[in-house]
Structures are given as C-alpha cells and as structure tokens.
Short mmCIF file of C-alpha atoms in Angstrom, two decimals:
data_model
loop_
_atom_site.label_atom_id
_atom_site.label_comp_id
_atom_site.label_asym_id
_atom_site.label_seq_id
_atom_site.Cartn_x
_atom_site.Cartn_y
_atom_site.Cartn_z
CA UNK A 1 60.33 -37.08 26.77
CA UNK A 2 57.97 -33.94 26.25
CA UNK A 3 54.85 -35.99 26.76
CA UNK A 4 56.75 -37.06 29.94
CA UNK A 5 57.85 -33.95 31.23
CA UNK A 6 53.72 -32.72 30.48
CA UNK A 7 52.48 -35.04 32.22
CA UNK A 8 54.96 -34.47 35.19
CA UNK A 9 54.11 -30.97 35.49
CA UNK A 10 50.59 -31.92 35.25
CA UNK A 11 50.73 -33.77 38.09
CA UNK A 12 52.40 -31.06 40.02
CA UNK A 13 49.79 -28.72 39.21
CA UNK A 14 51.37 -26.88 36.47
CA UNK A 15 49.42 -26.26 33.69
CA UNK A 16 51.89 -26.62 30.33
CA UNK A 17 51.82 -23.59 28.83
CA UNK A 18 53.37 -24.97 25.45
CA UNK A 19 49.95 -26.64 24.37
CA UNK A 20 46.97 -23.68 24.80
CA UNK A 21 49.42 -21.03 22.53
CA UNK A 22 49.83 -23.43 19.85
CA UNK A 23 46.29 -24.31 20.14
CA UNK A 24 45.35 -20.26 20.23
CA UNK A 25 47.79 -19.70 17.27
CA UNK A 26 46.92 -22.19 15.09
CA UNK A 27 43.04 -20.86 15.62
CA UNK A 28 44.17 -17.50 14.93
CA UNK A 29 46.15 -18.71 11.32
CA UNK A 30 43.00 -20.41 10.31
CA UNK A 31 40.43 -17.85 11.45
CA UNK A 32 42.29 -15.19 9.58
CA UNK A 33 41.72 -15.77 5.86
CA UNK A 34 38.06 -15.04 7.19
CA UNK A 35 38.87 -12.07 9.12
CA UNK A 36 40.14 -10.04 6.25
CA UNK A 37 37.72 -11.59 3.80
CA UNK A 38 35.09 -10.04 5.91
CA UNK A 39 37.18 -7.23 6.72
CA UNK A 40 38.12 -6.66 2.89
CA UNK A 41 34.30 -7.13 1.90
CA UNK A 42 32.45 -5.69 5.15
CA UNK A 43 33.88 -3.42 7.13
CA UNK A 44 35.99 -1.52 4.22
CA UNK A 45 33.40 -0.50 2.12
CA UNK A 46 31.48 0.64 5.33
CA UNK A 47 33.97 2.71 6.36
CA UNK A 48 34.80 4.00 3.04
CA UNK A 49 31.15 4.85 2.59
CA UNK A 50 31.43 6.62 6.05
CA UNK A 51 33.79 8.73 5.21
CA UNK A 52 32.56 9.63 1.58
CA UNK A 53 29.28 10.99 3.41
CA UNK A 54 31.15 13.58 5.40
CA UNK A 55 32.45 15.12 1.97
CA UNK A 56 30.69 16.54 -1.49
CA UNK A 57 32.39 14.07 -3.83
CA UNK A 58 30.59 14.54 -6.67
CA UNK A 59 31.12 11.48 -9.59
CA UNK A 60 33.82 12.60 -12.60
CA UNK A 61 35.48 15.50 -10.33
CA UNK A 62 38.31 14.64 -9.38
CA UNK A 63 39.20 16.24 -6.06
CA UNK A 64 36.73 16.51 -3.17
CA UNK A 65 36.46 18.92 -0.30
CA UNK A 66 35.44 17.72 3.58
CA UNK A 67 32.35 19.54 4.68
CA UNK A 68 31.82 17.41 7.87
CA UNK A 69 27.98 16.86 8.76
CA UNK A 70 26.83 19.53 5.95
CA UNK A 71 25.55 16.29 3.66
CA UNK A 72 23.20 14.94 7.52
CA UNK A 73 22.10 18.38 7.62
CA UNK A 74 21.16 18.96 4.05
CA UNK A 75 19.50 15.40 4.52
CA UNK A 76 17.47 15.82 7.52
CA UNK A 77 16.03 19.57 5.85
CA UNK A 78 15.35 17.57 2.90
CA UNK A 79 11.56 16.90 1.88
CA UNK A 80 12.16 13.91 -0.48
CA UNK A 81 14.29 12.15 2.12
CA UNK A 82 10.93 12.31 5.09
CA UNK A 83 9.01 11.61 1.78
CA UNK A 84 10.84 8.43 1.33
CA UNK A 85 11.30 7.16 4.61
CA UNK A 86 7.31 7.59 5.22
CA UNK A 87 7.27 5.48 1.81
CA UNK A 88 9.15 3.03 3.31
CA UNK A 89 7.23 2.68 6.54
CA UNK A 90 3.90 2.65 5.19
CA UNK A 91 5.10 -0.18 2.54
CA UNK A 92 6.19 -2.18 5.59
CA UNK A 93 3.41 -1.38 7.39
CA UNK A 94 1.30 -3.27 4.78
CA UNK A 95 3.56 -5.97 3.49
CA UNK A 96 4.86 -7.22 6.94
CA UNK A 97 1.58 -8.01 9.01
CA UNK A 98 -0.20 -9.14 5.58
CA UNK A 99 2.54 -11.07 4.89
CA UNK A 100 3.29 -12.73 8.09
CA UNK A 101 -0.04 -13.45 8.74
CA UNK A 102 -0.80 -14.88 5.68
CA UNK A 103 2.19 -17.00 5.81
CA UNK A 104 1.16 -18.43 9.48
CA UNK A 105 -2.33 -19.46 8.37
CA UNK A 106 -1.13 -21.40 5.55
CA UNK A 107 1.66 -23.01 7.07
CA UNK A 108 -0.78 -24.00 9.55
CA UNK A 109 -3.21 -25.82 7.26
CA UNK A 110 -0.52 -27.29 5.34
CA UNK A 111 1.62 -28.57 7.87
CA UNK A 112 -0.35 -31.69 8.65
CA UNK A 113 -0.96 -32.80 5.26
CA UNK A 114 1.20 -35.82 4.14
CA UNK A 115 0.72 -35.93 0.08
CA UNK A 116 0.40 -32.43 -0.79
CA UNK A 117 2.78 -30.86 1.39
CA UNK A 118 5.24 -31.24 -0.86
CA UNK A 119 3.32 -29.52 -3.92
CA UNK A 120 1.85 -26.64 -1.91
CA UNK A 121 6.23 -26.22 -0.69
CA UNK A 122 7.07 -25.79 -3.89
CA UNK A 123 3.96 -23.19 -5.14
CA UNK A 124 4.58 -20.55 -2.45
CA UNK A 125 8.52 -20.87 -2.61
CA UNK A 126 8.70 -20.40 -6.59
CA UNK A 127 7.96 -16.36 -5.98
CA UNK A 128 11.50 -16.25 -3.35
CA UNK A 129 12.78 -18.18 -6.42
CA UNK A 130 11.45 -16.69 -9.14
CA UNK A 131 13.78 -13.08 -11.15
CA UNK A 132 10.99 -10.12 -9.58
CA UNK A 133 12.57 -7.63 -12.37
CA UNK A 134 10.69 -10.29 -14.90
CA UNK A 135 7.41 -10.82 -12.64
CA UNK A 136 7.25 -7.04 -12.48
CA UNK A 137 6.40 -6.73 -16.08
CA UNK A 138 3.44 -9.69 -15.17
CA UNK A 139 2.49 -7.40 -12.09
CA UNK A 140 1.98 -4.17 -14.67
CA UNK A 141 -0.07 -6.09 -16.53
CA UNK A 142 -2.21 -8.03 -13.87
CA UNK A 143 -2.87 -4.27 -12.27
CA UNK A 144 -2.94 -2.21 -15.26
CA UNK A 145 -6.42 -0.44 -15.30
CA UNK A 146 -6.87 -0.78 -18.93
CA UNK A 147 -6.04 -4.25 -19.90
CA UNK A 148 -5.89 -6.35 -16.27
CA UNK A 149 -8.09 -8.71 -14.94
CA UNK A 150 -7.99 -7.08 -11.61
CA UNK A 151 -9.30 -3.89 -12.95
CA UNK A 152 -12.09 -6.44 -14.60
CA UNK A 153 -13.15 -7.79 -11.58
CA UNK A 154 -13.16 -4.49 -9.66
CA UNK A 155 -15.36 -3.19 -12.23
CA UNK A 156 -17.75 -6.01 -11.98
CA UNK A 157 -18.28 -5.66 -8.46
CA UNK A 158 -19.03 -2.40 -8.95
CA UNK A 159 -16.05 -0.43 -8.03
CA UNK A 160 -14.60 1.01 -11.49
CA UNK A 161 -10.74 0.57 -12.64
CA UNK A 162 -8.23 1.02 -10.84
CA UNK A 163 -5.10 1.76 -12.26
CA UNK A 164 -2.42 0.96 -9.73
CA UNK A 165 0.50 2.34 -11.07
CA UNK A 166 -0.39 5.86 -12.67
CA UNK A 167 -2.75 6.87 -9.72
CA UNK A 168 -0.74 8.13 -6.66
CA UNK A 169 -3.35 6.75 -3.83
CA UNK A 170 -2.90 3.40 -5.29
CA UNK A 171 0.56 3.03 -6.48
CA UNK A 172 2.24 1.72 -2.97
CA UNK A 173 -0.78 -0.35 -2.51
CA UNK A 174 0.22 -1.66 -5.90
CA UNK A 175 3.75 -2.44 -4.97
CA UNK A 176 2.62 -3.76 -1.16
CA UNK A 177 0.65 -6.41 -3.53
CA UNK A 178 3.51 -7.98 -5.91
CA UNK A 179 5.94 -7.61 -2.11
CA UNK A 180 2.95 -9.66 -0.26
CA UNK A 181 2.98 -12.31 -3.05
CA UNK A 182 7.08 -12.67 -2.85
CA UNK A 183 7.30 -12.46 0.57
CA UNK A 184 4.68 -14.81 1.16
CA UNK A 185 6.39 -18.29 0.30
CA UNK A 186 9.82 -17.16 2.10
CA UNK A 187 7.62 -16.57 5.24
CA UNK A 188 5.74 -20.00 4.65
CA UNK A 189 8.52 -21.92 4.52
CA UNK A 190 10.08 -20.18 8.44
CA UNK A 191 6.58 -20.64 9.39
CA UNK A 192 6.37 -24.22 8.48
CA UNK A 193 9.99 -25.27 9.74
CA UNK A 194 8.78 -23.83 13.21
CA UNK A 195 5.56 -26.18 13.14
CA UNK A 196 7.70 -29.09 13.05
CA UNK A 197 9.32 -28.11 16.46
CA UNK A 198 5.56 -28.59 18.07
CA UNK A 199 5.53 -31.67 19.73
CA UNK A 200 2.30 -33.46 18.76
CA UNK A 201 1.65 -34.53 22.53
CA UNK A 202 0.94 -30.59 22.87
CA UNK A 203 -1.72 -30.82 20.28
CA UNK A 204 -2.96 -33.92 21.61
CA UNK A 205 -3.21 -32.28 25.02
CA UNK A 206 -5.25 -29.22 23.63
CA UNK A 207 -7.48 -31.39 21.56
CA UNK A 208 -8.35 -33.48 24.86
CA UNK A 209 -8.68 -29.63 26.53
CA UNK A 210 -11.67 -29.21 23.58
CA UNK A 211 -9.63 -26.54 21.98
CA UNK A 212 -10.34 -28.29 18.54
CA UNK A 213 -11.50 -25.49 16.59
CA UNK A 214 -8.37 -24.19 14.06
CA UNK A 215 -8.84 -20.41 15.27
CA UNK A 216 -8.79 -21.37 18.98
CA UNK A 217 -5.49 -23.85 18.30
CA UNK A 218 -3.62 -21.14 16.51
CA UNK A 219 -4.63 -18.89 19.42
CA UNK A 220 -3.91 -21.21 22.24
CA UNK A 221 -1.21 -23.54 21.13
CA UNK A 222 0.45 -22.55 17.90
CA UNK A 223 1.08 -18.58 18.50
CA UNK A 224 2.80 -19.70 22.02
CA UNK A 225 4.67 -21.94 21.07
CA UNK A 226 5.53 -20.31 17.62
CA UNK A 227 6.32 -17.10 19.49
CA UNK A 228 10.76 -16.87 18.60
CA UNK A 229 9.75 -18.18 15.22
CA UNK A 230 7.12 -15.68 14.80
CA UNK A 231 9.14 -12.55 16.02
CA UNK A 232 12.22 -13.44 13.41
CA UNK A 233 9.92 -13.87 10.80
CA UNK A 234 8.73 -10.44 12.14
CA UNK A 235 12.14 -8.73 11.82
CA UNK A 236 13.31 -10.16 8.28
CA UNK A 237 10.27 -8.80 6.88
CA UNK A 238 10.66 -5.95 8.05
CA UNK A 239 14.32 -5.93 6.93
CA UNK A 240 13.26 -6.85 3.81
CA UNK A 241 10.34 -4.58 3.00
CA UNK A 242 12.52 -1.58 3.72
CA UNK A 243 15.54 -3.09 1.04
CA UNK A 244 12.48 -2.72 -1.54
CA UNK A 245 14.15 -1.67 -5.15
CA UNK A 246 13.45 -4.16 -8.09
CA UNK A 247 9.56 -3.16 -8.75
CA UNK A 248 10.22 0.20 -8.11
CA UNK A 249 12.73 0.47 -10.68
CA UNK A 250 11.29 -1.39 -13.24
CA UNK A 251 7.41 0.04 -12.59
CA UNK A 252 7.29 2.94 -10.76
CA UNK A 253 10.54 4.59 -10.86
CA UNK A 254 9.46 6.33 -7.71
CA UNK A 255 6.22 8.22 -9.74
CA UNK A 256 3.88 9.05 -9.86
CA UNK A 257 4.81 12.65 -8.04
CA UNK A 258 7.12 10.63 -5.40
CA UNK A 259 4.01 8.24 -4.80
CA UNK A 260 6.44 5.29 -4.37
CA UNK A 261 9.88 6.96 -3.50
CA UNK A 262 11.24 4.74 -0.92
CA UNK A 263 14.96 5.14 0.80
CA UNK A 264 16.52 2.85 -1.43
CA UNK A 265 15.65 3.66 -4.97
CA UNK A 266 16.23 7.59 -3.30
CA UNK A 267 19.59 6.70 -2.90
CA UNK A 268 20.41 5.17 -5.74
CA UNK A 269 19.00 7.97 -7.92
CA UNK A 270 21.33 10.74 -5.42
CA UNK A 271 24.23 8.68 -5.88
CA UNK A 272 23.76 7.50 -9.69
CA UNK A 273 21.86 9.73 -11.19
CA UNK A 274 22.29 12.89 -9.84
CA UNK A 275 26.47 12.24 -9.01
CA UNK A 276 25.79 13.50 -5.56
CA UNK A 277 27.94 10.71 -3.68
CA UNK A 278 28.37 12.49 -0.46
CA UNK A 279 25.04 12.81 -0.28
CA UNK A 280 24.17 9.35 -0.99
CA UNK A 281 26.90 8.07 1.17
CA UNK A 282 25.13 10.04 4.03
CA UNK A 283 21.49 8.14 3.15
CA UNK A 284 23.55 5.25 2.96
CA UNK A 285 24.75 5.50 6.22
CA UNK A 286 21.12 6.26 7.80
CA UNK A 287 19.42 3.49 5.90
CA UNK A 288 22.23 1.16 7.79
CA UNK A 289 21.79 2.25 10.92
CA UNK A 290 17.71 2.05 10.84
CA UNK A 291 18.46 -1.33 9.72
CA UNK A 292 21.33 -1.66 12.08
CA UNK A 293 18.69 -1.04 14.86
CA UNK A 294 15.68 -3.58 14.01
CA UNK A 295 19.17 -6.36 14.07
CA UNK A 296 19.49 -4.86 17.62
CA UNK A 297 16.01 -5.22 18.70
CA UNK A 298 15.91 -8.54 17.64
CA UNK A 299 19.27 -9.32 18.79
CA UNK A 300 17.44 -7.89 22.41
CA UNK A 301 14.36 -9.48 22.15
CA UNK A 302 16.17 -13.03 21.98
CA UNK A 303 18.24 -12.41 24.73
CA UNK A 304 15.16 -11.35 26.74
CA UNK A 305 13.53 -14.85 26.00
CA UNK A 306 16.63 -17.13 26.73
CA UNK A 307 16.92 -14.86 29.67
#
C-alpha cells in the first residue's frame, strides 16, 4: 500500500518526503562514529592546544593563569624561535629541490625497464621503510670526520675532513644529506606512479617529433605532463622537511650553538624540557598554521588546474 501510495504521488508530482530523511538519517547514524572519532582525535587536542598557548601553564603546577597573546609576543621577540624557523627553511630549501629532482630523474630511467624495475622499487623505498632513529647512528658514522669514509674521500680529493656534525657550517648540510637519502625513495615511488599515467602514444609522438634525447623528453613531454604529480610531490616534501625531528634528536640535539635548531625539536625542548607549555602550545600553534598554509596553496593550486 505505501509503495502504492509513492508511486501515486509520484505521478502527481509530489516528491515523497518519507524516503530522502530516512536516507539523510541513516547517513548521518553511520557517518557519526567518524565524526567524533575525528572530532575526539583532531579537533580536541587542537583546540585544547589553542587554548593552553594563551596561558603560562607550566608542567607540575597545578593552577595556571590566562595571559592572552603574552606567550605570541614573547615568541615573535624571541631569537631562538627566527633561529629555528630559518633552520627549517634552509633545510627545506636543500632537501626539497635535491630531493624531488633526484627522485624525477630516476623514476624516469627506471620506469621503462621491465626486469629490474622491481629491484630498483624496492632499493629506494627501504629508506621510507627503514627506523631513521637506527640509520642515524649509520649516518654519524658515514659523516664522522674521524672515522668515515666520506671524510676519506674528501681528503683524497684534496679537500681535508669534514666533520659534519661538530662543525656549525656543516651540520644542516649534514642532516639535508641523511633527509635527501629518506626522502628520496618516497618521492620515487609518486614520481614513478605518475609515469604510468603517460600514454605511450605521447612518447611515440615526440620520438617521431626527434625529441629522442632523455634531457629534451623530460623537458618536453615528461615535466608537462607530470606537472599535478610534480607540484604534490612538491608540497609533501616540503611538509615533510619542516616535521624534521628523529636525526636531530638522536645526532645533533639542535648543536652545535643552535646550528641545527629547527621548529620542531624547539618545541619539544620548550614544552618537555623546559615545562614551558604555554609557550610551546603557542609554537605549536604557528608551526600548524605555516603548515596549515602550504595544504592551502596546494589545495589552490589544484583548483587552479581543474579550473
């Protein structure tokens, strides 16, 4: 009788209006369970951390006063904090081109090879795979100026020892090394999914064009038509260069003389060593919203080229 009576009022023009709520409700009951899981686990502890930053909550006292944007201006005034943030932007500004470029070329030669494909997949992933609080210890020794081969071959070209980690000049460039090598296979393996979206008539085209030359193809043909996979790789990077903690921790521990003090190991020595939670709620907040803003630029840029 209901089915009847729908399909009456369908045929009158009248929408039934029983069918799209239960439809709408039973989305809503099923979509919930992941609304507060994300709410519980996202948006909670951001707001908590918000509000932390605003007062000088100091860990083991156990009251806390509001002081309102006394912790931002304390921050911005704060030499260590432009210290680290220039850390941080010179680290990507190593790691991310070197990286990404790196990553294209050897996608590139790899991506037509049938047997071997497979092997050289596996080689550049196993540093994305691989504990980087374990390979730090192999880094300190690879670029230790006493004892590492590096520091053996430098001096047998005629350029003397570098020791990476104890001089400040080289220390970052230390760290920008072991962050090429991890970031290098996770880049490789973007890079390589986006060749596969290349249809081979394009190549064919271009090699009939004369453009047979690998520089000229990655010029003419692969950058094009690599371009969206290119700029995410881009972003991600960039992303991830500036969440940079592990070797820092377990090498550097910012030294030497703030050589290698980047945002996030600044933070967690405000907030965990020094009790100053306020304060490292506050560069917790900033560090989100820089990385809040490279999501937004590349949530722009991708509207710009479906647009």
């Amino acid at each position: 009788m209901a089915l009847a009576a729908d399909a009456a009022s369908t045929r009158r023009g009248v929408r039934p209006a029983s069918k799209p709520l239960a439809y709408a409700s039973w989305a809503y009951l099923l979509s919930a369970p992941a609304f507060l899981l994300t709410v519980a686990t996202i948006v909670a502890p951001l707001i908590i951390v918000a509000a932390i930053s605003l007062t000088n909550y100091k860990f083991g006292r156990p009251t806390m006063k509001f002081v309102g944007l006394d912790n931002y201006g304390q921050l911005f005034s704060d030499p260590d904090f432009w210290n680290a943030l220039r850390n941080s932007a010179t680290y990507s500004a190593i790691v991310v081109p070197v990286s990404v470029l790196l990553a294209f070329v050897l996608a590139a030669l790899v991506k037509s090879r049938t047997r071997s494909k497979r092997f050289y997949e596996i080689v550049f992933f196993l540093p994305v795979a691989s504990t980087l609080t374990a390979m730090s210890i192999v880094w300190s020794y690879i670029l230790n100026g006493r004892i590492g081969p590096v520091a053996d071959l430098t001096e047998a070209i005629g350029l003397g020892r570098p020791d990476f980690f104890s001089d400040p000049r080289l220390a970052l460039i230390g760290l920008a090394i072991i962050g090429i090598w991890q970031l290098l296979g996770f880049n490789f393996i973007l890079f390589l999914a986006g060749f596969t979206t290349i249809p081979k008539e394009v190549e064919e085209a271009a090699a009939l064009d004369g453009i047979d030359r690998f520089w000229d193809r990655a010029r003419y043909v692969f950058l094009p038509m690599l371009a969206p996979t290119t700029f995410v790789v881009l972003l991600l990077s960039l992303i991830q260069t500036f969440q940079v903690f592990d070797t820092i921790a377990v090498l550097t521990n910012g030294g030497p003389n703030g050589a290698t003090d980047v945002l996030l190991y600044k933070i967690q020595r405000d907030s965990f060593v020094s009790l100053k939670v306020g304060y490292g709620s506050a560069l917790t907040v900033v560090f989100l919203i820089l990385l809040g803003l490279f999501a937004v630029a590349q949530g722009l840029a991708s509207r710009k080229r479906e647009g």
